[in-house]
Structures are given as C-alpha cells and as structure tokens.
Amino acid sequence: MLRTIARLLSALNSETKPGQISLAFCFAMIAGLTPLFSLHNLLVLLIVLLLRVNLSTFILGLGLFSGIAYLLDPLFHGIGLAVLTAGALEGLWTALYNTTLFRLEKFNNSIVMGSLLFSVVLFVPLYFISNQMILRYREHVLAWVQKSRIMQAFKATKLYRLYSTYSEFRGTA
Amino acid sequence: MKWVRWQGLIAFVVVVIVVMGVWFFVVDSAIEAVIEKTGTHVVGAKVELEDADLSISPLGLSLTGLQVTNPDEPMSNAVQVDRIALLVEGAKLFRRKVIVKEMTLEGARLNTPRKRSGAISRRPAAAPSVSKRAAGEKFTLPPLGVPNVSEILQREKLRSLELAEALQADLQAEKDQWRKRLAELPDKVKLAAYRERIEKLRSAKGGTRVLGAVKEVMGVQKELRKDLDRIKAGQNALQNNLALFRKRMDEVGDAPLADVHRLKEKYAFSPKGLTNVSRLVFGGKIGKWADTALDWYERLRPVLERSKERKEGHEVVKPVRGKGADVRFKEHQPLPDFLIRIAHVSMEIPAGSIRGQIRNITPDQDVLGVPLTYDFSGEDLTRLRSVKLDGTLNHVDPSSPKDTANFKIRGYQVTDMSLSDSAELPMVLKKATANLKARASLSGETLKANLLAGLQSVEIATRSQDEAGGLVKAMALAVSDIKKFGVEANISGTLKAYDLQLSSDLDRVLKEAVRKQVEAQVTRLEKELQSAISEKVSEPMADIKASLGGLSAISSELTARLNLGNELLKGTKQNGRSGLKLPF
C-alpha cells in the first residue's frame, strides 16, 4: 500500500502526463462506484491495462471510490430505479433484458444501473477537473509543499524513503 | 507518447486466468459460506454444511453433511441431510437463471442430536401459539369431595334470606303506618256519638221541631256516609297491600329452593367438567404439531413467494442476496430466477425410509405458472403400516395463494404414551393401533385443518390411590375398560391466531363412568343445602307470618267499624227517608 502511494506521489511529481493520471482516476471511479464483480468492470480492466494510464492511481482510486460507493448506494438505487422504470425507455430495457450479455451485466439492478450511469456521466468532467488540479499542483503547490514543515516531517518517514528510492530508480525525482 | 501498451493485453489475460483460477479454487468454500449464511438467516438458527463441490461437466453441485438446527431446540437438528446433489442447466446461468433440473436428497433425517448448540444470538421472537397456551393446561381432575355446606353458606349470600328480611321490614313499616292511620279514622267513640245524636233527634215532637229534626238527621246521615267512605277506602288499600304481601310471602317461601338449586349447580361436581378431557390430554400435543408446522411454513415462505412490488407498472423484486432492487421486464421465454424442477427426497424416520418428490420449487410461481406439489409415502415400516403426505403450495396468483396438505397414517403402533400426569389419576396409553387422517388448507390468511384419529386395540394403564374416592376409582375402571376411542381436532383461524377444537370418545366414557357417583353426591348435597337454608329462613318466615297477622287484625278492626257505621245508617232509614216517625 505504501509502495502504491509512493508511486502515486512519484507520478504526480514527475513528468507523467496529467491525462494518464486523470484517466486512471476516472476509470477507477467507474470500477469503484459500481459493484466490483460486474461485467463492465472486465472491460474497464482491459482498457486500463491496454491504455498507458497510471496503474498506481487506478489502484488507489479504486480503493477510494469503493469506500465512497457504500455511502452513495441509496442515491444509486434512486437513480437506477427511476431510469429503469421510466416509461420512455421500456422498449430499450426490454430488448436488453432479453439479451444474454446484458443479463450477465445485471443492468436491471437499480444499484448497478444507478452507479454506472452516475460514474459514466461524471467521467468526462472528472477527467478535465483532475487534469487541471494536477497541473495546478505541479505549478503552485509542489514547491510550497516541498518546503513546508509537514513535508519536512514527512521526509523522515518510511513512506518518503520508499518514494525517494522509487523516484531515483525511475530517475524522476 | 504512445497511448496503447500491447503488453497490457497479456496482463489482462493473465489477470483473468488468475482470477478464474482463484475463483475455481475458492468457489466451493464460497458456496458453502453462502449456504450457511443465507440458511442461518432464513431459519433463525445455525445451518452448517460439511462440504460443497461444484462440478463443471455436467454442471452440478454436491452438498454433503447439511445440518439445519431446530430454532426451538438448539441442541438438535430439525433436518439433517447426508447428501444433496443438484444438476444445473448451465446455459440458463448466462441469463442469470438458476434452473436445477434435478435435485436428490439422500439420507434426510428429522430431529437428530447436535454436538454443539446451534443457537444464534439474534433470533426473531416467535408468535404466541396454541401449543404454548395448551402447554400451560395440565390434566387435573375437578375437585371430587362433597363440599362443606356451612362453609358454602358462610361464603354465599342467600336470596331467600334477603327477600325475607326485605319483606319483614316492609311489613313492619306498613303496620306502623296503619296504626297511625287507624287513629285518624272514625272509631267506635265517634260512631257512638252519631248514635246519640240520632236518638236525640228521634225524640223531637211538634210540627216545626219535627221538620227541623228531619233536616238535621239528613245532615248526620251525610256526615256518617262521608266517614264510612273514608273507612272503606282505607280498608280497600289495606286489602290490596295485604294481597301483595301475601304474594311476596309466597315468593319467600319458594326462594330457598332456588337457592338450593343455584348452590348445587355451583358446588356439586358435574360430569360437565370432564367434557374437555380430550383437549387437556391431546390439546398440547396437537397444538405443538400445528405450531411446528406453521412455524416452518412461515420460515420457508420466502422460498414460495418473495416480496414483489410494482413501480411505474414494472415488477420490482428484492434480490435474495445483494443490494438494490431488480426490475423485471417482459421476457420472450419467461422463467423464474430460481427453480428446482424436481427434488427426489429420501427421508429416514425412526420407523424406516420415506420417499417422495417435490416439484417446482421457486419463489416466482407467478412467472412459472405452475404450483409447487409434493408427494411422500412409505409402506411396511417398523410399527407403521403406511404413511402418505401430499399437497400443493399454490402461489401462482400471489394475491390469492392456496396451500393444502393431506396426511394419512395407517396402522401406527402407539406404545407408552402418557395421557395424564395427574397425581390422582395418572393415565398411560400402553398400547394402541392408530389410524390418522389430517387435512389442512391455508387460503390467504384463513387456516382450516381437520384431524381424525382412530385408536383401536387400546390398553390404557391407570393407577388410582388406595385412599382415592369412589369417583376416581370409577374413572380409573372406566378408562381401563376402553378398547377403542377416536379423537377429532379442528383448527380454524389465521396463521397468527387460530383456535383448536377437540372432541373425543374419552369424554363420553368418563362422563358415563362417573354419572351414578355424581348423582348420589349431588342428591346428598341438595338435601344438606335444603335443610341448612330452611333452618336459616324459618325464623324470618315466622316473623313475617306474625306481622301479616297483625295487619289482618287491623283489617278486622276496620271491618267492625264499617259494620257499626252501616247499621247506624240503616237505622236512620227505617222510617221515612230520614228514619223519623212523621206525625202525618
């Protein structure tokens, strides 16, 4: 876990493109907010492994969003139920319901539908917001953080030693 | 920078293979855990499984060593099954339908002992039931001795005594009132004064004086008539009151008999007390069977029907496991989410082996359109010629479910079954051959059940104490002579509150046996009560008679005054209109 955090810090502070980190974070949101053992998460995993996104960010994001998902379940249930019972979409859902692939996806469950819809809608905005935040972090916060007392104290921890070792190894410190 | 890393594809394949490998490695344990957790939640007591084994070809599941704890007795299993084999339709799994083609339960046994308690800390409270009420009812004989009459009379208020005392008080008040009124009415002195005045007027002579006397006599006549009218009115009122008092005296005379009858009914031992012997003897047992059956029915209800609601015209169901709600849409080929098409069950009971089938086990009968049916039978078992159980659990239309059960037992050899733990008259059914037929139906919430049991070649052992009275001995003798009897039980009501009605030949036999003894005892009590009550009422009755005599004397006095006054009036009319001799 510490190693993963160190890798994330390294990525944030390195020349890794912000888009790689943001994309990993957005895919982690889909996989974390929706039930983990869903068919679409297999696709998410394939994309994450196939595209050059930051895997450490994905793993950390997955943990973070999985925790948030428990709190948001009532919201997901509400959204999912409203969408699934919407009269205008009945034809579409009926067609999907009779398809093996979508039955395996369990799209007719209110939490699956609600959480998937929620995360897909937030995917693009979160991507751009994350990009901006990473850029601003590198521009304004990084230097200040390096000098802060908290950072000085942090530099004495095991986590920082790991981070340093990793950065030196990657040559990105 | 290149956005695609092709080695990621290899990583993906590796990850998928690893996940599948792990899944295959842990799936058996996972299935075991799911069954134990879900079963424990449904039953309300520990459900344990020794092993689960998933096979891929043919797709199936084998469960061994299933133990379902009896929630009411955590040290015993309600059901224990050696092996359950399920053959699953694999293709349907891709549509998230668990369709079990065939299930085989081998070595199912009921009420087996457990090594460790299967109780769980949180268990839903059981609904109050008939058997719990019936369990509180013990078979006890009604009090058999002749009650002490003095004690009864000390405890009880006698209506006859109350009536007598009230009458006596009223008579005394009437007497006092008439004494006062008698003084106000014209008495003999006043009537004598009238006579004197009339005599004086008779002696008047000379035309003018005579004419004046005639006028005066007419005046006296008028006064006398007025007084006589007052006496007559008084006498009439007294006669009326006397008639009422005599009537009340007659009522007082009859009241002791009514008191005797009432107290006899209350305190005498009556064979009516024996009408519920069958309820006391069999009520607890039958009630307990009914409660156990209904308790399990309630627990297994989710298997028959799960909660469904409609939202915006769509059926929404709560998944058995997992979160949220599943919305259902119209299927081209409708099938329930879970279905066991046929389950072959081999059940081991102490008498031997019973085999049967259960068809169409699903919580979605409305989707399948066919009800669950079951059919079990066993022949030539130990101490049991045959047993048969069949029925239907029809929830095809969830708004009007109808469940039925038919149960038949023939030639069941009963031995050493305790019928009564009463210290006065313990009864043990030493031997009997029983035939039993039961039918139960549950339509919506309306429960109806009927049980008919016939016991033949009966041998009931009783032991009455040496010091026991004739009544107990008679009952013991009658019970010992019973060679056959029947029991009928009827249950009606709802699942939560039902009533159990029981009747049996035993009631009639016991009533007949004690009838003579009871009659003699009642006669004795009646006599004692009659004599004691008569003695208590005799004194007030004598006082009443005396008071009534006093009122009669007053009446006689009024009659005498009236006669005297009438004679006077008659005397004034003997000559002429005024009764005076006229000179012309």
mmCIF file with all atom_site columns, N, CA, C and O in Angstrom, chain B residues 152-153 156-163 252 254-267 526 529-530 533-534 537:
data_model
loop_
_atom_site.group_PDB
_atom_site.id
_atom_site.type_symbol
_atom_site.label_atom_id
_atom_site.label_alt_id
_atom_site.label_comp_id
_atom_site.label_asym_id
_atom_site.label_entity_id
_atom_site.label_seq_id
_atom_site.pdbx_PDB_ins_code
_atom_site.Cartn_x
_atom_site.Cartn_y
_atom_site.Cartn_z
_atom_site.occupancy
_atom_site.B_iso_or_equiv
_atom_site.pdbx_formal_charge
_atom_site.auth_seq_id
_atom_site.auth_comp_id
_atom_site.auth_asym_id
_atom_site.auth_atom_id
_atom_site.pdbx_PDB_model_num
ATOM 1   N N  . ILE B 1 152 ? -70.105 -23.177 52.602 1.00 0.00 ? 152 ILE B N  1
ATOM 2   C CA . ILE B 1 152 ? -70.790 -22.588 51.441 1.00 0.00 ? 152 ILE B CA 1
ATOM 3   C C  . ILE B 1 152 ? -71.703 -21.461 51.908 1.00 0.00 ? 152 ILE B C  1
ATOM 4   O O  . ILE B 1 152 ? -71.692 -20.360 51.361 1.00 0.00 ? 152 ILE B O  1
ATOM 5   N N  . LEU B 1 153 ? -72.482 -21.730 52.974 1.00 0.00 ? 153 LEU B N  1
ATOM 6   C CA . LEU B 1 153 ? -73.449 -20.732 53.423 1.00 0.00 ? 153 LEU B CA 1
ATOM 7   C C  . LEU B 1 153 ? -72.762 -19.513 54.031 1.00 0.00 ? 153 LEU B C  1
ATOM 8   O O  . LEU B 1 153 ? -73.316 -18.410 54.025 1.00 0.00 ? 153 LEU B O  1
ATOM 9   N N  . GLU B 1 156 ? -71.621 -17.654 50.702 1.00 0.00 ? 156 GLU B N  1
ATOM 10  C CA . GLU B 1 156 ? -72.639 -17.244 49.733 1.00 0.00 ? 156 GLU B CA 1
ATOM 11  C C  . GLU B 1 156 ? -73.738 -16.396 50.370 1.00 0.00 ? 156 GLU B C  1
ATOM 12  O O  . GLU B 1 156 ? -74.100 -16.600 51.523 1.00 0.00 ? 156 GLU B O  1
ATOM 13  N N  . LYS B 1 157 ? -74.306 -15.470 49.600 1.00 0.00 ? 157 LYS B N  1
ATOM 14  C CA . LYS B 1 157 ? -75.470 -14.705 50.045 1.00 0.00 ? 157 LYS B CA 1
ATOM 15  C C  . LYS B 1 157 ? -76.708 -15.481 49.632 1.00 0.00 ? 157 LYS B C  1
ATOM 16  O O  . LYS B 1 157 ? -76.793 -15.936 48.487 1.00 0.00 ? 157 LYS B O  1
ATOM 17  N N  . LEU B 1 158 ? -77.663 -15.630 50.567 1.00 0.00 ? 158 LEU B N  1
ATOM 18  C CA . LEU B 1 158 ? -78.886 -16.368 50.223 1.00 0.00 ? 158 LEU B CA 1
ATOM 19  C C  . LEU B 1 158 ? -79.958 -15.390 49.773 1.00 0.00 ? 158 LEU B C  1
ATOM 20  O O  . LEU B 1 158 ? -80.316 -14.459 50.494 1.00 0.00 ? 158 LEU B O  1
ATOM 21  N N  . ARG B 1 159 ? -80.480 -15.623 48.603 1.00 0.00 ? 159 ARG B N  1
ATOM 22  C CA . ARG B 1 159 ? -81.523 -14.744 48.052 1.00 0.00 ? 159 ARG B CA 1
ATOM 23  C C  . ARG B 1 159 ? -82.786 -14.864 48.903 1.00 0.00 ? 159 ARG B C  1
ATOM 24  O O  . ARG B 1 159 ? -83.474 -13.874 49.144 1.00 0.00 ? 159 ARG B O  1
ATOM 25  N N  . SER B 1 160 ? -83.071 -16.077 49.389 1.00 0.00 ? 160 SER B N  1
ATOM 26  C CA . SER B 1 160 ? -84.280 -16.295 50.191 1.00 0.00 ? 160 SER B CA 1
ATOM 27  C C  . SER B 1 160 ? -84.228 -15.459 51.470 1.00 0.00 ? 160 SER B C  1
ATOM 28  O O  . SER B 1 160 ? -85.213 -14.839 51.866 1.00 0.00 ? 160 SER B O  1
ATOM 29  N N  . LEU B 1 161 ? -83.057 -15.406 52.095 1.00 0.00 ? 161 LEU B N  1
ATOM 30  C CA . LEU B 1 161 ? -82.909 -14.655 53.340 1.00 0.00 ? 161 LEU B CA 1
ATOM 31  C C  . LEU B 1 161 ? -83.056 -13.158 53.077 1.00 0.00 ? 161 LEU B C  1
ATOM 32  O O  . LEU B 1 161 ? -83.715 -12.444 53.851 1.00 0.00 ? 161 LEU B O  1
ATOM 33  N N  . GLU B 1 162 ? -82.490 -12.734 51.969 1.00 0.00 ? 162 GLU B N  1
ATOM 34  C CA . GLU B 1 162 ? -82.586 -11.308 51.602 1.00 0.00 ? 162 GLU B CA 1
ATOM 35  C C  . GLU B 1 162 ? -84.041 -10.913 51.362 1.00 0.00 ? 162 GLU B C  1
ATOM 36  O O  . GLU B 1 162 ? -84.504 -9.877  51.844 1.00 0.00 ? 162 GLU B O  1
ATOM 37  N N  . LEU B 1 163 ? -84.771 -11.772 50.648 1.00 0.00 ? 163 LEU B N  1
ATOM 38  C CA . LEU B 1 163 ? -86.183 -11.490 50.356 1.00 0.00 ? 163 LEU B CA 1
ATOM 39  C C  . LEU B 1 163 ? -87.004 -11.434 51.642 1.00 0.00 ? 163 LEU B C  1
ATOM 40  O O  . LEU B 1 163 ? -87.842 -10.555 51.829 1.00 0.00 ? 163 LEU B O  1
ATOM 41  N N  . VAL B 1 252 ? -91.056 -15.687 48.994 1.00 0.00 ? 252 VAL B N  1
ATOM 42  C CA . VAL B 1 252 ? -90.050 -16.009 50.021 1.00 0.00 ? 252 VAL B CA 1
ATOM 43  C C  . VAL B 1 252 ? -90.070 -17.511 50.300 1.00 0.00 ? 252 VAL B C  1
ATOM 44  O O  . VAL B 1 252 ? -89.030 -18.143 50.493 1.00 0.00 ? 252 VAL B O  1
ATOM 45  N N  . ASP B 1 254 ? -90.782 -19.814 48.214 1.00 0.00 ? 254 ASP B N  1
ATOM 46  C CA . ASP B 1 254 ? -90.159 -20.567 47.100 1.00 0.00 ? 254 ASP B CA 1
ATOM 47  C C  . ASP B 1 254 ? -88.646 -20.325 46.993 1.00 0.00 ? 254 ASP B C  1
ATOM 48  O O  . ASP B 1 254 ? -87.927 -21.137 46.403 1.00 0.00 ? 254 ASP B O  1
ATOM 49  N N  . ALA B 1 255 ? -88.192 -19.201 47.528 1.00 0.00 ? 255 ALA B N  1
ATOM 50  C CA . ALA B 1 255 ? -86.786 -18.796 47.332 1.00 0.00 ? 255 ALA B CA 1
ATOM 51  C C  . ALA B 1 255 ? -85.765 -19.820 47.838 1.00 0.00 ? 255 ALA B C  1
ATOM 52  O O  . ALA B 1 255 ? -84.744 -20.042 47.179 1.00 0.00 ? 255 ALA B O  1
ATOM 53  N N  . PRO B 1 256 ? -85.969 -20.469 48.970 1.00 0.00 ? 256 PRO B N  1
ATOM 54  C CA . PRO B 1 256 ? -84.957 -21.444 49.419 1.00 0.00 ? 256 PRO B CA 1
ATOM 55  C C  . PRO B 1 256 ? -84.674 -22.530 48.385 1.00 0.00 ? 256 PRO B C  1
ATOM 56  O O  . PRO B 1 256 ? -83.532 -22.926 48.193 1.00 0.00 ? 256 PRO B O  1
ATOM 57  N N  . LEU B 1 257 ? -85.699 -22.932 47.669 1.00 0.00 ? 257 LEU B N  1
ATOM 58  C CA . LEU B 1 257 ? -85.492 -23.978 46.654 1.00 0.00 ? 257 LEU B CA 1
ATOM 59  C C  . LEU B 1 257 ? -84.571 -23.479 45.534 1.00 0.00 ? 257 LEU B C  1
ATOM 60  O O  . LEU B 1 257 ? -83.673 -24.189 45.064 1.00 0.00 ? 257 LEU B O  1
ATOM 61  N N  . ALA B 1 258 ? -84.841 -22.223 45.157 1.00 0.00 ? 258 ALA B N  1
ATOM 62  C CA . ALA B 1 258 ? -83.993 -21.622 44.101 1.00 0.00 ? 258 ALA B CA 1
ATOM 63  C C  . ALA B 1 258 ? -82.551 -21.512 44.591 1.00 0.00 ? 258 ALA B C  1
ATOM 64  O O  . ALA B 1 258 ? -81.604 -21.761 43.838 1.00 0.00 ? 258 ALA B O  1
ATOM 65  N N  . ASP B 1 259 ? -82.396 -21.140 45.865 1.00 0.00 ? 259 ASP B N  1
ATOM 66  C CA . ASP B 1 259 ? -81.037 -21.053 46.446 1.00 0.00 ? 259 ASP B CA 1
ATOM 67  C C  . ASP B 1 259 ? -80.351 -22.410 46.427 1.00 0.00 ? 259 ASP B C  1
ATOM 68  O O  . ASP B 1 259 ? -79.177 -22.538 46.065 1.00 0.00 ? 259 ASP B O  1
ATOM 69  N N  . VAL B 1 260 ? -81.092 -23.426 46.802 1.00 0.00 ? 260 VAL B N  1
ATOM 70  C CA . VAL B 1 260 ? -80.532 -24.786 46.821 1.00 0.00 ? 260 VAL B CA 1
ATOM 71  C C  . VAL B 1 260 ? -80.060 -25.166 45.421 1.00 0.00 ? 260 VAL B C  1
ATOM 72  O O  . VAL B 1 260 ? -78.940 -25.663 45.232 1.00 0.00 ? 260 VAL B O  1
ATOM 73  N N  . HIS B 1 261 ? -80.903 -24.885 44.432 1.00 0.00 ? 261 HIS B N  1
ATOM 74  C CA . HIS B 1 261 ? -80.580 -25.253 43.051 1.00 0.00 ? 261 HIS B CA 1
ATOM 75  C C  . HIS B 1 261 ? -79.315 -24.527 42.577 1.00 0.00 ? 261 HIS B C  1
ATOM 76  O O  . HIS B 1 261 ? -78.411 -25.131 41.997 1.00 0.00 ? 261 HIS B O  1
ATOM 77  N N  . ARG B 1 262 ? -79.266 -23.224 42.872 1.00 0.00 ? 262 ARG B N  1
ATOM 78  C CA . ARG B 1 262 ? -78.112 -22.418 42.424 1.00 0.00 ? 262 ARG B CA 1
ATOM 79  C C  . ARG B 1 262 ? -76.814 -22.915 43.062 1.00 0.00 ? 262 ARG B C  1
ATOM 80  O O  . ARG B 1 262 ? -75.801 -23.121 42.380 1.00 0.00 ? 262 ARG B O  1
ATOM 81  N N  . LEU B 1 263 ? -76.863 -23.140 44.369 1.00 0.00 ? 263 LEU B N  1
ATOM 82  C CA . LEU B 1 263 ? -75.632 -23.565 45.069 1.00 0.00 ? 263 LEU B CA 1
ATOM 83  C C  . LEU B 1 263 ? -75.225 -24.983 44.663 1.00 0.00 ? 263 LEU B C  1
ATOM 84  O O  . LEU B 1 263 ? -74.038 -25.305 44.593 1.00 0.00 ? 263 LEU B O  1
ATOM 85  N N  . LYS B 1 264 ? -76.214 -25.799 44.390 1.00 0.00 ? 264 LYS B N  1
ATOM 86  C CA . LYS B 1 264 ? -75.917 -27.170 43.934 1.00 0.00 ? 264 LYS B CA 1
ATOM 87  C C  . LYS B 1 264 ? -75.169 -27.117 42.596 1.00 0.00 ? 264 LYS B C  1
ATOM 88  O O  . LYS B 1 264 ? -74.159 -27.786 42.405 1.00 0.00 ? 264 LYS B O  1
ATOM 89  N N  . GLU B 1 265 ? -75.685 -26.275 41.706 1.00 0.00 ? 265 GLU B N  1
ATOM 90  C CA . GLU B 1 265 ? -75.034 -26.135 40.394 1.00 0.00 ? 265 GLU B CA 1
ATOM 91  C C  . GLU B 1 265 ? -73.597 -25.650 40.533 1.00 0.00 ? 265 GLU B C  1
ATOM 92  O O  . GLU B 1 265 ? -72.700 -26.063 39.803 1.00 0.00 ? 265 GLU B O  1
ATOM 93  N N  . LYS B 1 266 ? -73.432 -24.750 41.502 1.00 0.00 ? 266 LYS B N  1
ATOM 94  C CA . LYS B 1 266 ? -72.116 -24.136 41.648 1.00 0.00 ? 266 LYS B CA 1
ATOM 95  C C  . LYS B 1 266 ? -71.106 -25.061 42.321 1.00 0.00 ? 266 LYS B C  1
ATOM 96  O O  . LYS B 1 266 ? -69.947 -25.115 41.919 1.00 0.00 ? 266 LYS B O  1
ATOM 97  N N  . TYR B 1 267 ? -71.551 -25.774 43.317 1.00 0.00 ? 267 TYR B N  1
ATOM 98  C CA . TYR B 1 267 ? -70.574 -26.526 44.125 1.00 0.00 ? 267 TYR B CA 1
ATOM 99  C C  . TYR B 1 267 ? -70.542 -28.033 43.873 1.00 0.00 ? 267 TYR B C  1
ATOM 100 O O  . TYR B 1 267 ? -69.560 -28.683 44.214 1.00 0.00 ? 267 TYR B O  1
ATOM 101 N N  . GLU B 1 526 ? -77.732 -31.625 47.886 1.00 0.00 ? 526 GLU B N  1
ATOM 102 C CA . GLU B 1 526 ? -79.024 -30.936 47.776 1.00 0.00 ? 526 GLU B CA 1
ATOM 103 C C  . GLU B 1 526 ? -79.774 -30.997 49.105 1.00 0.00 ? 526 GLU B C  1
ATOM 104 O O  . GLU B 1 526 ? -80.292 -29.995 49.588 1.00 0.00 ? 526 GLU B O  1
ATOM 105 N N  . LEU B 1 529 ? -78.103 -28.859 51.734 1.00 0.00 ? 529 LEU B N  1
ATOM 106 C CA . LEU B 1 529 ? -78.336 -27.431 51.469 1.00 0.00 ? 529 LEU B CA 1
ATOM 107 C C  . LEU B 1 529 ? -79.764 -27.057 51.838 1.00 0.00 ? 529 LEU B C  1
ATOM 108 O O  . LEU B 1 529 ? -80.001 -26.022 52.472 1.00 0.00 ? 529 LEU B O  1
ATOM 109 N N  . GLN B 1 530 ? -80.705 -27.915 51.463 1.00 0.00 ? 530 GLN B N  1
ATOM 110 C CA . GLN B 1 530 ? -82.113 -27.641 51.707 1.00 0.00 ? 530 GLN B CA 1
ATOM 111 C C  . GLN B 1 530 ? -82.373 -27.478 53.204 1.00 0.00 ? 530 GLN B C  1
ATOM 112 O O  . GLN B 1 530 ? -83.007 -26.518 53.643 1.00 0.00 ? 530 GLN B O  1
ATOM 113 N N  . ILE B 1 533 ? -80.613 -24.252 54.579 1.00 0.00 ? 533 ILE B N  1
ATOM 114 C CA . ILE B 1 533 ? -81.236 -22.989 54.152 1.00 0.00 ? 533 ILE B CA 1
ATOM 115 C C  . ILE B 1 533 ? -82.608 -22.826 54.808 1.00 0.00 ? 533 ILE B C  1
ATOM 116 O O  . ILE B 1 533 ? -82.963 -21.745 55.278 1.00 0.00 ? 533 ILE B O  1
ATOM 117 N N  . SER B 1 534 ? -83.366 -23.924 54.887 1.00 0.00 ? 534 SER B N  1
ATOM 118 C CA . SER B 1 534 ? -84.683 -23.859 55.531 1.00 0.00 ? 534 SER B CA 1
ATOM 119 C C  . SER B 1 534 ? -84.532 -23.384 56.970 1.00 0.00 ? 534 SER B C  1
ATOM 120 O O  . SER B 1 534 ? -85.315 -22.567 57.463 1.00 0.00 ? 534 SER B O  1
ATOM 121 N N  . VAL B 1 537 ? -83.915 -19.677 57.075 1.00 0.00 ? 537 VAL B N  1
ATOM 122 C CA . VAL B 1 537 ? -85.030 -18.831 56.639 1.00 0.00 ? 537 VAL B CA 1
ATOM 123 C C  . VAL B 1 537 ? -86.250 -18.974 57.552 1.00 0.00 ? 537 VAL B C  1
ATOM 124 O O  . VAL B 1 537 ? -87.117 -18.110 57.567 1.00 0.00 ? 537 VAL B O  1
#
